[in-house]
CSV table of C-alpha atoms and ligand atoms in Angstrom, one decimal:
chain,number,residue,atom,x,y,z
A,1,MET,CA,191.4,63.6,231.9
A,2,LYS,CA,190.7,61.4,234.5
A,3,ARG,CA,192.8,61.4,237.4
A,4,ARG,CA,195.2,57.8,237.3
A,5,SER,CA,197.8,58.6,240.1
A,6,LEU,CA,197.4,56.7,243.7
A,7,LEU,CA,193.7,55.6,242.8
A,8,SER,CA,195.3,53.3,240.2
A,9,LEU,CA,197.9,51.8,242.9
A,10,ALA,CA,195.1,49.4,244.4
A,11,VAL,CA,195.2,47.5,241.5
A,12,LEU,CA,199.2,48.2,240.6
A,13,GLY,CA,200.0,47.7,244.4
A,14,PRO,CA,201.1,43.9,244.1
A,15,LEU,CA,203.6,44.8,241.4
A,16,LEU,CA,204.8,47.8,243.2
A,17,SER,CA,205.1,46.4,246.9
A,18,GLY,CA,208.3,45.9,248.7
A,19,CYS,CA,210.3,48.3,250.5
A,20,SER,CA,213.6,46.4,249.4
A,21,GLY,CA,216.9,48.7,248.2
A,22,ALA,CA,215.8,51.3,245.2
A,23,ASP,CA,216.6,48.8,242.3
A,24,VAL,CA,215.6,50.2,238.8
A,25,GLN,CA,212.2,49.1,237.9
A,26,PRO,CA,211.5,48.7,234.3
A,27,LEU,CA,208.2,50.5,233.4
A,28,THR,CA,205.5,49.5,231.2
A,29,PHE,CA,203.9,53.3,230.7
A,30,ALA,CA,200.6,52.1,231.3
A,31,ASN,CA,199.4,55.5,232.8
A,32,ARG,CA,198.6,58.6,231.4
A,33,LEU,CA,200.6,61.3,232.6
A,34,HIS,CA,198.3,63.4,235.1
A,35,ILE,CA,198.8,67.2,234.7
A,36,PRO,CA,198.0,69.0,237.8
A,37,PRO,CA,194.8,71.8,237.1
A,38,LEU,CA,195.4,75.0,236.9
A,39,ALA,CA,194.1,76.5,239.8
A,40,PRO,CA,191.1,78.6,239.5
A,41,SER,CA,191.1,82.4,241.2
A,42,GLU,CA,189.1,85.4,241.1
A,43,ILE,CA,190.0,89.2,241.4
A,44,ASP,CA,188.3,90.2,245.1
A,45,PRO,CA,187.2,93.5,245.9
A,46,ASP,CA,190.3,94.8,246.6
A,47,GLY,CA,191.7,93.9,243.5
A,48,PHE,CA,193.9,90.9,244.2
A,49,ARG,CA,194.2,87.7,242.4
A,50,SER,CA,192.9,85.3,245.1
A,51,PHE,CA,193.2,82.0,245.6
A,52,ALA,CA,192.2,79.2,247.8
A,53,LEU,CA,194.3,76.3,248.6
A,54,ASN,CA,192.9,73.5,251.2
A,55,LEU,CA,195.4,71.3,252.9
A,56,GLN,CA,193.8,67.8,253.2
A,57,PRO,CA,194.1,64.2,253.7
A,58,GLY,CA,193.7,62.2,250.8
A,59,LYS,CA,193.6,58.3,250.2
A,60,ASN,CA,196.2,55.5,250.9
A,61,GLY,CA,198.2,57.6,253.2
A,62,THR,CA,198.6,60.5,251.0
A,63,TRP,CA,198.2,64.1,251.4
A,64,GLY,CA,197.2,66.5,248.9
A,65,ILE,CA,196.1,70.4,248.3
A,66,ASN,CA,192.3,70.7,246.7
A,67,GLY,CA,192.3,67.1,246.2
A,68,ASP,CA,193.9,63.9,247.5
A,69,HIS,CA,197.7,64.1,246.3
A,70,LEU,CA,199.7,67.2,245.3
A,71,GLY,CA,198.3,70.6,244.2
A,72,PRO,CA,196.8,72.6,241.3
A,73,THR,CA,199.3,74.8,239.8
A,74,VAL,CA,199.1,78.5,240.7
A,75,ARG,CA,199.8,80.8,237.3
A,76,VAL,CA,200.1,84.2,238.0
A,77,LYS,CA,201.5,87.5,235.8
A,78,ARG,CA,204.5,89.5,237.3
A,79,GLY,CA,202.6,92.8,238.6
A,80,GLU,CA,199.6,91.2,240.1
A,81,ARG,CA,198.6,91.3,243.6
A,82,VAL,CA,198.0,88.0,245.1
A,83,ARG,CA,196.2,86.5,247.7
A,84,MET,CA,196.1,83.2,249.2
A,85,ALA,CA,193.6,81.4,251.5
A,86,VAL,CA,195.4,78.4,252.9
A,87,THR,CA,193.5,76.4,255.4
A,88,ASN,CA,194.8,73.8,257.1
A,89,ARG,CA,192.1,70.7,256.9
A,90,LEU,CA,195.3,68.3,258.4
A,91,PRO,CA,195.2,66.5,261.9
A,92,GLU,CA,198.2,68.7,262.8
A,93,ALA,CA,199.4,71.9,262.3
A,94,THR,CA,201.7,72.8,259.0
A,95,THR,CA,202.7,75.7,257.0
A,96,LEU,CA,202.9,76.5,253.0
A,97,HIS,CA,206.1,78.2,252.1
A,98,TRP,CA,206.5,80.0,248.6
A,99,HIS,CA,209.8,78.4,247.2
A,100,GLY,CA,211.1,80.9,244.9
A,101,MET,CA,208.8,83.5,245.6
A,102,ARG,CA,210.1,87.3,246.4
A,103,LEU,CA,208.3,88.6,249.2
A,104,PRO,CA,208.2,90.1,252.6
A,105,ALA,CA,209.1,87.5,255.4
A,106,ARG,CA,205.7,87.1,257.0
A,107,MET,CA,204.3,86.2,253.7
A,108,ASP,CA,206.9,83.4,253.0
A,109,GLY,CA,205.0,80.6,254.8
A,110,GLY,CA,208.4,79.3,256.9
A,111,PRO,CA,208.5,77.6,260.0
A,112,HIS,CA,207.4,81.0,261.7
A,113,GLN,CA,204.0,80.8,259.7
A,114,SER,CA,202.6,78.3,261.5
A,115,ILE,CA,199.0,77.1,260.4
A,116,GLU,CA,196.9,75.7,263.4
A,117,SER,CA,194.8,72.3,262.3
A,118,GLY,CA,191.6,73.7,261.3
A,119,ALA,CA,192.9,77.7,260.8
A,120,THR,CA,193.2,79.3,257.5
A,121,TRP,CA,196.2,81.8,256.6
A,122,THR,CA,195.7,84.7,254.2
A,123,PRO,CA,199.4,85.9,252.7
A,124,GLN,CA,199.3,88.7,250.2
A,125,TRP,CA,201.9,90.3,248.4
A,126,THR,CA,202.7,91.8,245.1
A,127,VAL,CA,204.6,89.7,242.3
A,128,ASP,CA,207.4,91.3,241.1
A,129,GLN,CA,210.1,89.1,239.8
A,130,PRO,CA,211.0,87.4,236.2
A,131,ALA,CA,209.2,84.8,235.0
A,132,ALA,CA,209.7,81.5,236.4
A,133,THR,CA,208.9,78.0,237.9
A,134,THR,CA,208.6,78.2,241.3
A,135,TRP,CA,206.8,76.0,243.9
A,136,PHE,CA,204.8,75.6,247.5
A,137,HIS,CA,205.4,73.3,249.8
A,138,PRO,CA,205.1,73.1,253.8
A,139,HIS,CA,207.7,73.9,256.3
A,140,PRO,CA,207.0,73.1,259.6
A,141,HIS,CA,210.2,73.1,262.1
A,142,GLY,CA,211.0,69.4,262.1
A,143,LYS,CA,208.3,68.1,260.0
A,144,THR,CA,208.8,69.1,256.2
A,145,ALA,CA,210.1,65.9,255.1
A,146,THR,CA,206.7,63.8,256.3
A,147,HIS,CA,204.6,66.6,254.9
A,148,VAL,CA,206.4,66.9,251.7
A,149,TYR,CA,206.4,63.2,251.3
A,150,ARG,CA,202.8,62.7,251.6
A,151,GLY,CA,201.9,65.1,248.6
A,152,LEU,CA,201.7,68.4,249.8
A,153,ALA,CA,203.7,70.3,246.8
A,154,GLY,CA,202.4,72.3,244.0
A,155,LEU,CA,203.9,74.4,241.2
A,156,PHE,CA,203.6,78.4,241.3
A,157,LEU,CA,204.4,79.7,237.5
A,158,VAL,CA,205.2,83.4,236.9
A,159,ASP,CA,204.9,84.8,233.4
A,160,GLU,CA,206.0,87.7,232.2
A,161,PRO,CA,204.4,90.0,229.6
A,162,GLY,CA,206.3,90.1,226.3
A,163,GLY,CA,208.7,87.2,227.1
A,164,PRO,CA,210.5,85.1,224.3
A,165,ALA,CA,208.5,82.9,222.4
A,166,LEU,CA,208.6,79.7,224.1
A,167,PRO,CA,206.3,77.0,224.1
A,168,SER,CA,203.7,77.6,226.4
A,169,ASP,CA,200.4,76.2,226.3
A,170,TYR,CA,200.0,74.5,229.4
A,171,GLY,CA,199.3,70.7,229.2
A,172,VAL,CA,200.2,70.9,225.4
A,173,ASP,CA,203.5,71.8,224.8
A,174,ASP,CA,204.5,73.5,228.2
A,175,ILE,CA,204.5,70.6,230.5
A,176,PRO,CA,204.9,70.2,234.3
A,177,LEU,CA,207.1,66.9,235.5
A,178,ILE,CA,207.1,67.1,239.1
A,179,VAL,CA,209.3,64.0,240.1
A,180,GLN,CA,209.2,63.0,243.3
A,181,ASP,CA,210.2,58.9,244.6
A,182,LYS,CA,207.9,57.0,247.0
A,183,ILE,CA,207.8,54.0,248.8
A,184,LEU,CA,204.7,51.8,248.2
A,185,ASP,CA,203.1,48.7,249.8
A,186,ASN,CA,200.2,47.4,248.2
A,187,GLY,CA,199.4,50.7,246.7
A,188,ARG,CA,199.6,52.4,250.3
A,189,LEU,CA,202.6,55.4,250.8
A,190,VAL,CA,205.1,54.0,253.4
A,191,THR,CA,205.9,56.7,255.5
A,192,GLY,CA,208.2,55.5,258.1
A,193,PRO,CA,211.5,55.4,256.8
A,194,VAL,CA,211.6,59.6,256.0
A,195,ASP,CA,213.8,60.1,258.8
A,196,ASN,CA,216.2,56.7,257.9
A,197,GLY,CA,219.9,56.4,257.5
A,198,THR,CA,221.9,59.7,256.5
A,199,PHE,CA,219.9,60.7,253.9
A,200,GLY,CA,216.2,59.9,254.6
A,201,LEU,CA,213.7,58.3,252.3
A,202,LEU,CA,214.9,57.0,248.7
A,203,GLY,CA,212.2,55.4,247.0
A,204,ASP,CA,212.1,52.6,244.6
A,205,THR,CA,208.7,53.9,242.8
A,206,ILE,CA,209.3,57.2,240.7
A,207,MET,CA,205.9,59.2,240.6
A,208,ILE,CA,205.7,62.3,237.9
A,209,ASN,CA,203.0,64.5,238.8
A,210,GLY,CA,201.5,61.7,241.2
A,211,THR,CA,201.2,59.3,238.2
A,212,ILE,CA,203.5,56.2,238.6
A,213,ASP,CA,204.7,54.5,235.4
A,214,PRO,CA,203.4,57.6,233.3
A,215,TYR,CA,203.6,58.0,229.5
A,216,VAL,CA,202.5,61.6,227.7
A,217,GLU,CA,201.6,62.0,224.2
A,218,VAL,CA,203.0,65.3,222.3
A,219,THR,CA,201.4,67.5,219.3
A,220,THR,CA,204.1,69.6,218.8
A,221,THR,CA,207.6,69.4,217.1
A,222,GLN,CA,209.1,71.0,220.1
A,223,VAL,CA,208.0,70.7,223.4
A,224,ARG,CA,209.1,72.4,226.9
A,225,PHE,CA,209.2,70.6,230.1
A,226,ARG,CA,209.3,72.4,233.5
A,227,LEU,CA,211.1,69.8,235.7
A,228,LEU,CA,210.9,70.0,239.8
A,229,ASN,CA,212.5,67.9,241.9
A,230,ALA,CA,210.0,67.7,244.8
A,231,SER,CA,211.8,64.3,246.0
A,232,ASN,CA,213.1,64.2,250.0
A,233,THR,CA,216.5,63.4,248.8
A,234,ARG,CA,217.0,62.1,245.5
A,235,VAL,CA,219.1,63.6,242.8
A,236,TYR,CA,218.2,62.8,239.1
A,237,ARG,CA,220.4,63.0,236.4
A,238,ILE,CA,217.9,63.5,233.7
A,239,GLY,CA,217.9,62.9,229.9
A,240,PHE,CA,216.4,61.1,227.2
A,241,ALA,CA,217.4,57.5,226.6
A,242,ASP,CA,218.9,58.0,223.5
A,243,ASN,CA,220.7,60.7,224.6
A,244,ARG,CA,219.3,63.4,222.5
A,245,THR,CA,220.6,67.0,222.6
A,246,PHE,CA,217.8,69.3,224.1
A,247,HIS,CA,218.1,73.0,225.3
A,248,VAL,CA,217.6,74.3,228.8
A,249,VAL,CA,216.2,77.3,229.0
A,250,GLY,CA,215.5,78.2,232.9
A,251,GLY,CA,216.8,77.6,236.0
A,252,ASP,CA,215.2,77.9,239.7
A,253,ALA,CA,214.6,81.7,239.6
A,254,GLY,CA,214.1,82.5,235.9
A,255,LEU,CA,214.9,81.9,232.3
A,256,LEU,CA,218.6,81.9,230.9
A,257,ARG,CA,220.0,84.6,228.7
A,258,GLU,CA,220.1,82.2,225.7
A,259,PRO,CA,219.2,78.3,225.4
A,260,ALA,CA,221.8,75.8,226.9
A,261,PRO,CA,222.4,72.7,225.0
A,262,ALA,CA,222.8,69.6,227.1
A,263,ASP,CA,222.0,65.7,227.2
A,264,ARG,CA,221.9,65.4,231.1
A,265,VAL,CA,221.1,67.9,233.7
A,266,LYS,CA,221.3,67.2,237.5
A,267,ILE,CA,218.7,68.4,239.5
A,268,SER,CA,218.5,67.7,243.4
A,269,PRO,CA,215.7,68.6,245.9
A,270,GLY,CA,213.9,72.2,245.5
A,271,GLU,CA,215.8,72.9,241.9
A,272,ARG,CA,213.5,73.8,238.7
A,273,ILE,CA,215.1,73.3,235.4
A,274,GLU,CA,213.1,74.3,232.4
A,275,ILE,CA,214.3,72.2,229.1
A,276,VAL,CA,212.7,72.3,225.3
A,277,ALA,CA,213.1,69.2,223.4
A,278,ALA,CA,212.2,68.4,219.8
A,279,PHE,CA,210.2,65.3,218.7
A,280,SER,CA,209.7,63.6,215.1
A,281,PRO,CA,206.5,62.5,214.4
A,282,GLY,CA,205.5,58.9,215.5
A,283,GLU,CA,208.2,58.5,218.0
A,284,THR,CA,208.9,57.2,221.2
A,285,VAL,CA,211.3,58.3,223.4
A,286,VAL,CA,212.0,57.4,227.4
A,287,LEU,CA,212.8,60.5,229.7
A,288,ASN,CA,215.5,58.8,232.5
A,289,SER,CA,217.7,59.4,235.1
A,290,ILE,CA,221.3,57.7,235.0
A,291,GLY,CA,223.5,58.3,237.9
A,292,GLU,CA,227.1,59.4,237.2
A,293,ASN,CA,229.2,56.5,238.9
A,294,ARG,CA,226.4,54.0,239.5
A,295,ARG,CA,228.0,52.3,242.3
A,296,ASP,CA,225.7,52.7,245.2
A,297,ALA,CA,221.9,52.4,245.2
A,298,ASN,CA,222.1,53.8,248.7
A,299,ASP,CA,223.6,57.0,247.3
A,300,PRO,CA,220.7,59.6,246.7
A,301,GLU,CA,222.6,60.5,243.2
A,302,GLU,CA,223.5,57.2,242.1
A,303,ASP,CA,220.5,55.4,240.6
A,304,ASP,CA,219.0,54.7,237.7
A,305,PHE,CA,215.5,55.1,236.8
A,306,GLU,CA,213.1,55.5,233.9
A,307,LEU,CA,210.5,58.6,234.1
A,308,LEU,CA,208.1,58.9,231.2
A,309,LYS,CA,207.8,57.8,228.1
A,310,VAL,CA,206.9,60.5,225.3
A,311,VAL,CA,204.8,59.4,222.2
A,312,ALA,CA,204.8,61.9,219.6
A,313,ALA,CA,201.8,61.9,217.3
A,314,ALA,CA,201.8,60.7,213.9
A,315,SER,CA,201.6,64.3,212.7
A,316,LEU,CA,202.9,66.8,214.9
A,317,LYS,CA,202.2,70.9,214.8
A,318,PRO,CA,205.4,72.9,213.9
A,319,SER,CA,206.7,75.3,216.9
A,320,LYS,CA,208.2,78.0,216.4
A,321,PRO,CA,211.9,78.1,216.6
A,322,LEU,CA,213.6,78.2,219.9
A,323,PRO,CA,214.5,82.0,220.3
A,324,ARG,CA,218.1,82.8,220.3
A,325,ALA,CA,217.9,85.3,223.2
A,326,LEU,CA,215.4,84.3,226.4
A,327,GLY,CA,215.6,87.6,227.9
A,328,GLY,CA,216.9,86.2,231.2
A,329,PRO,CA,218.1,88.2,234.2
A,330,ALA,CA,221.2,89.4,233.7
A,331,PRO,CA,223.7,87.5,236.1
A,332,VAL,CA,224.7,88.8,239.6
A,333,ILE,CA,228.0,90.5,239.7
A,334,PRO,CA,229.1,91.3,243.2
A,335,PRO,CA,230.3,94.5,243.3
A,336,PRO,CA,234.4,95.1,244.5
A,337,GLY,CA,234.3,94.8,248.0
A,338,ALA,CA,231.2,92.7,248.2
A,339,ARG,CA,230.7,91.1,251.9
A,340,VAL,CA,231.5,87.7,252.1
A,341,ARG,CA,229.9,85.1,254.1
A,342,ARG,CA,231.0,81.7,254.7
A,343,PHE,CA,229.1,78.4,255.8
A,344,ALA,CA,230.5,75.2,256.5
A,345,LEU,CA,228.0,72.3,256.0
A,346,SER,CA,228.5,69.1,258.2
A,347,GLY,CA,226.7,66.3,258.6
A,348,SER,CA,223.6,68.3,260.0
A,349,GLU,CA,224.6,71.6,261.0
A,350,ILE,CA,225.7,74.8,259.1
A,351,ASN,CA,228.9,76.9,260.8
A,352,GLY,CA,228.5,74.0,263.6
A,353,ARG,CA,225.0,74.9,264.6
A,354,ASP,CA,221.9,73.7,264.7
A,355,MET,CA,218.4,75.5,263.8
A,356,ASP,CA,217.2,77.7,266.6
A,357,MET,CA,214.2,79.4,265.7
A,358,ASN,CA,214.6,81.9,268.2
A,359,ARG,CA,218.1,83.0,266.7
A,360,ILE,CA,219.0,85.3,264.0
A,361,ASP,CA,221.8,83.9,262.2
A,362,GLU,CA,222.5,86.5,259.9
A,363,VAL,CA,221.5,90.5,259.4
A,364,VAL,CA,221.7,91.5,255.7
A,365,PRO,CA,220.7,94.9,254.4
A,366,ALA,CA,218.3,95.6,251.9
A,367,GLY,CA,219.3,95.3,248.5
A,368,ALA,CA,222.6,93.8,249.2
A,369,VAL,CA,224.8,91.9,246.8
A,370,GLU,CA,227.1,89.5,248.6
A,371,ILE,CA,229.3,86.6,248.1
A,372,TRP,CA,227.9,83.4,249.9
A,373,GLU,CA,231.0,80.7,250.0
A,374,ILE,CA,229.3,77.2,251.0
A,375,ASP,CA,232.0,74.6,252.0
A,376,ASN,CA,230.7,71.2,252.2
A,377,THR,CA,233.2,69.0,254.6
A,378,THR,CA,231.0,65.8,254.3
A,379,TYR,CA,228.5,64.0,252.0
A,380,ALA,CA,226.1,65.4,249.6
A,381,HIS,CA,224.0,68.1,250.5
A,382,ASN,CA,222.2,71.1,248.8
A,383,PHE,CA,221.9,74.9,249.7
A,384,HIS,CA,218.7,76.8,249.3
A,385,ILE,CA,218.1,80.5,250.2
A,386,HIS,CA,214.9,82.0,250.6
A,387,GLU,CA,213.8,85.3,248.9
A,388,VAL,CA,217.0,85.5,246.6
A,389,ALA,CA,218.0,85.1,243.5
A,390,PHE,CA,221.6,84.1,242.9
A,391,THR,CA,223.9,83.6,240.5
A,392,ILE,CA,226.7,80.5,240.6
A,393,LEU,CA,230.2,82.2,240.6
A,394,ASP,CA,232.0,78.7,240.8
A,395,ILE,CA,232.0,75.0,241.9
A,396,ASN,CA,235.0,73.7,242.9
A,397,GLY,CA,236.5,76.7,241.6
A,398,GLU,CA,235.4,76.5,238.1
A,399,PRO,CA,232.4,78.1,236.7
A,400,PRO,CA,229.1,76.0,236.4
A,401,PRO,CA,228.0,74.1,233.5
A,402,ALA,CA,226.0,76.6,230.9
A,403,TYR,CA,222.9,75.1,232.0
A,404,LEU,CA,223.1,76.4,235.9
A,405,ALA,CA,224.3,80.0,234.8
A,406,GLY,CA,220.8,81.1,235.2
A,407,PRO,CA,219.3,82.6,238.0
A,408,LYS,CA,219.1,80.6,241.1
A,409,ASP,CA,218.0,79.8,244.5
A,410,THR,CA,219.2,76.1,245.6
A,411,VAL,CA,222.7,74.6,244.5
A,412,PHE,CA,223.5,71.2,244.7
A,413,LEU,CA,227.1,70.5,246.5
A,414,LYS,CA,228.4,66.8,245.9
A,415,LYS,CA,230.6,65.3,248.6
A,416,HIS,CA,233.3,67.6,249.6
A,417,ALA,CA,232.2,70.2,247.2
A,418,ASP,CA,232.7,74.3,247.6
A,419,VAL,CA,230.6,76.8,245.8
A,420,ARG,CA,230.6,80.6,245.5
A,421,LEU,CA,227.4,82.4,244.6
A,422,ALA,CA,226.7,85.8,244.0
A,423,VAL,CA,223.6,86.6,245.8
A,424,ARG,CA,221.1,89.5,245.5
A,425,PHE,CA,218.7,90.2,248.5
A,426,GLY,CA,215.2,91.7,248.1
A,427,ARG,CA,214.3,94.9,249.7
A,428,HIS,CA,211.3,93.8,252.2
A,429,THR,CA,212.7,94.7,255.7
A,430,ASP,CA,211.7,93.0,258.9
A,431,PRO,CA,214.1,92.8,261.7
A,432,VAL,CA,212.0,90.3,263.8
A,433,THR,CA,210.9,87.8,261.0
A,434,PRO,CA,213.6,85.8,259.4
A,435,TYR,CA,213.8,84.1,256.3
A,436,MET,CA,215.5,80.6,256.4
A,437,TYR,CA,219.1,79.1,254.5
A,438,HIS,CA,219.1,75.4,254.7
A,439,CYS,CA,220.0,72.2,253.0
A,440,HIS,CA,217.2,71.1,251.0
A,441,LEU,CA,217.4,67.4,251.7
A,442,LEU,CA,214.1,67.2,253.7
A,443,ARG,CA,215.6,64.7,256.7
A,444,HIS,CA,218.8,67.1,256.8
A,445,GLU,CA,216.8,70.3,256.9
A,446,ASP,CA,214.2,68.4,259.6
A,447,LYS,CA,217.6,67.7,261.7
A,448,GLY,CA,218.4,71.2,262.1
A,449,MET,CA,220.7,71.9,259.0
A,450,MET,CA,219.1,75.3,258.5
A,451,GLY,CA,219.6,79.0,259.7
A,452,GLN,CA,217.9,82.2,259.7
A,453,PHE,CA,218.7,85.7,258.1
A,454,VAL,CA,216.6,88.9,258.5
A,455,ILE,CA,216.3,91.7,256.1
A,456,VAL,CA,217.0,95.3,257.2
A,457,ASP,CA,217.4,98.9,256.4
A,458,PRO,CA,220.8,99.2,255.6
A,459,GLY,CA,223.0,101.1,258.2
A,460,THR,CA,220.5,99.3,261.0
A,461,GLU,CA,222.2,96.2,261.1
A,462,HIS,CA,224.3,96.6,264.1
A,463,LEU,CA,220.9,97.7,266.0
A,464,ILE,CA,219.0,94.7,265.1
A,465,PRO,CA,218.5,92.0,268.1
A,466,ARG,CA,219.9,88.5,267.4
A,467,THR,CA,217.0,86.9,269.2
A,468,ILE,CA,213.4,86.6,268.7
A,469,PRO,CA,211.6,86.7,272.0
A,470,THR,CA,209.9,83.2,272.4
A,471,GLY,CA,206.4,83.0,271.2
A,472,HIS,CA,207.0,85.7,268.9
A,473,HIS,CA,205.8,83.6,266.0
A,474,HIS,CA,203.8,85.4,263.2
A,475,HIS,CA,200.7,84.0,262.4
A,476,GLY,CA,199.8,86.3,259.4
B,1,C2O,CU1,211.7,74.8,249.7
B,1,C2O,CU2,212.8,76.4,252.6
B,1,C2O,O1,212.4,75.5,251.1
B,2,CU,CU1,221.9,67.7,253.8
């Protein structure tokens, strides 16, 4: 399949130029949806499945991984040992973070694992977590918004042998949809507004997998779409133009227990939602995003967009019926007396503090199950925790909608919302290398709306230094 993403922008540019407020631009669905290729891998002499990811400048202001824009899809099985060779061919330092992956902190690719220009970073770990749609993107302190916006992002799929019979033929009935909003000027990516305003960049042009104005042809009666919101700040409320019901089968960190019917799902930056939708032969239907209140186009939640036209072939191959049970992980249930930590979100601070790379904010015993209460005292934010999976206990005191009941790693907080999370921490201990928790609206993250936690051997919490000596940054 010929890639028709940014390359075609030179032609389409004049139609798309202008950096005005984000109004809905009706689409013509002229371009076949690009499907990110599966990343090639080999088993190295030590038995690791190894991948090479090269971060490099592309054309038209974009950056990509093994290409001009976005990255390939990494796909592995639970239980495999993986090794990555991440080479930075960009003009500046960056990192590559495995968002949703449960691994040792030194392999996490957060702000402490800087990869200098010209250098290669080679993290390795054993994939030991349930089937999930995870992803990777840079995480350099203060520069994540620009690096992700330029196009450094890719999917990382974990399969679990013996999982439920869901559509899983990649690119055929299991279709990734990486949703991003951009500002283009004559086919060139405009990067200046990444830091603008309260929320940062809100683009007026949507790209799915790097394709503007996309359509996709489907050939089966049921199709699984893996949605990833890889936008800087925009929140989408996704459904079909005819409001048909579909089934949510997965959240950020894995499958649900059972399919959850829905006709709209809200997805904020960093979140993933897997849905299965049914189609009849020969029909076309548009996937779109409709704001809840439609009052203000400068609000990341409230704009309307067409996203993708789905064109069903004249005859469709019958899919297996959707399983009643999906086998997703049991909800995280906090034990009696579970430790409660509270995080108040304000404009760009957490608990009144800005991110400090040398400060450890929280020390967590390995394997703990805790309650994290997030109290948003201001406008919309979200909250992502590295390394963990959590269950949303409640949002503003109410249980979450069924489609958010599965395992999560990122949660959206509307203006003034409170959420309570039951968080299960992993067992990779390292008292001097922190994981991050932060707002995933990238301007906020860059402005310091982030904190650091370490996971340590239970009983040693009080011995752990709360500062990291300056210069103590692992380079892997
Ligand atoms: Cu998607 Cu701390 O990141
Ligand atoms: Cu925020």
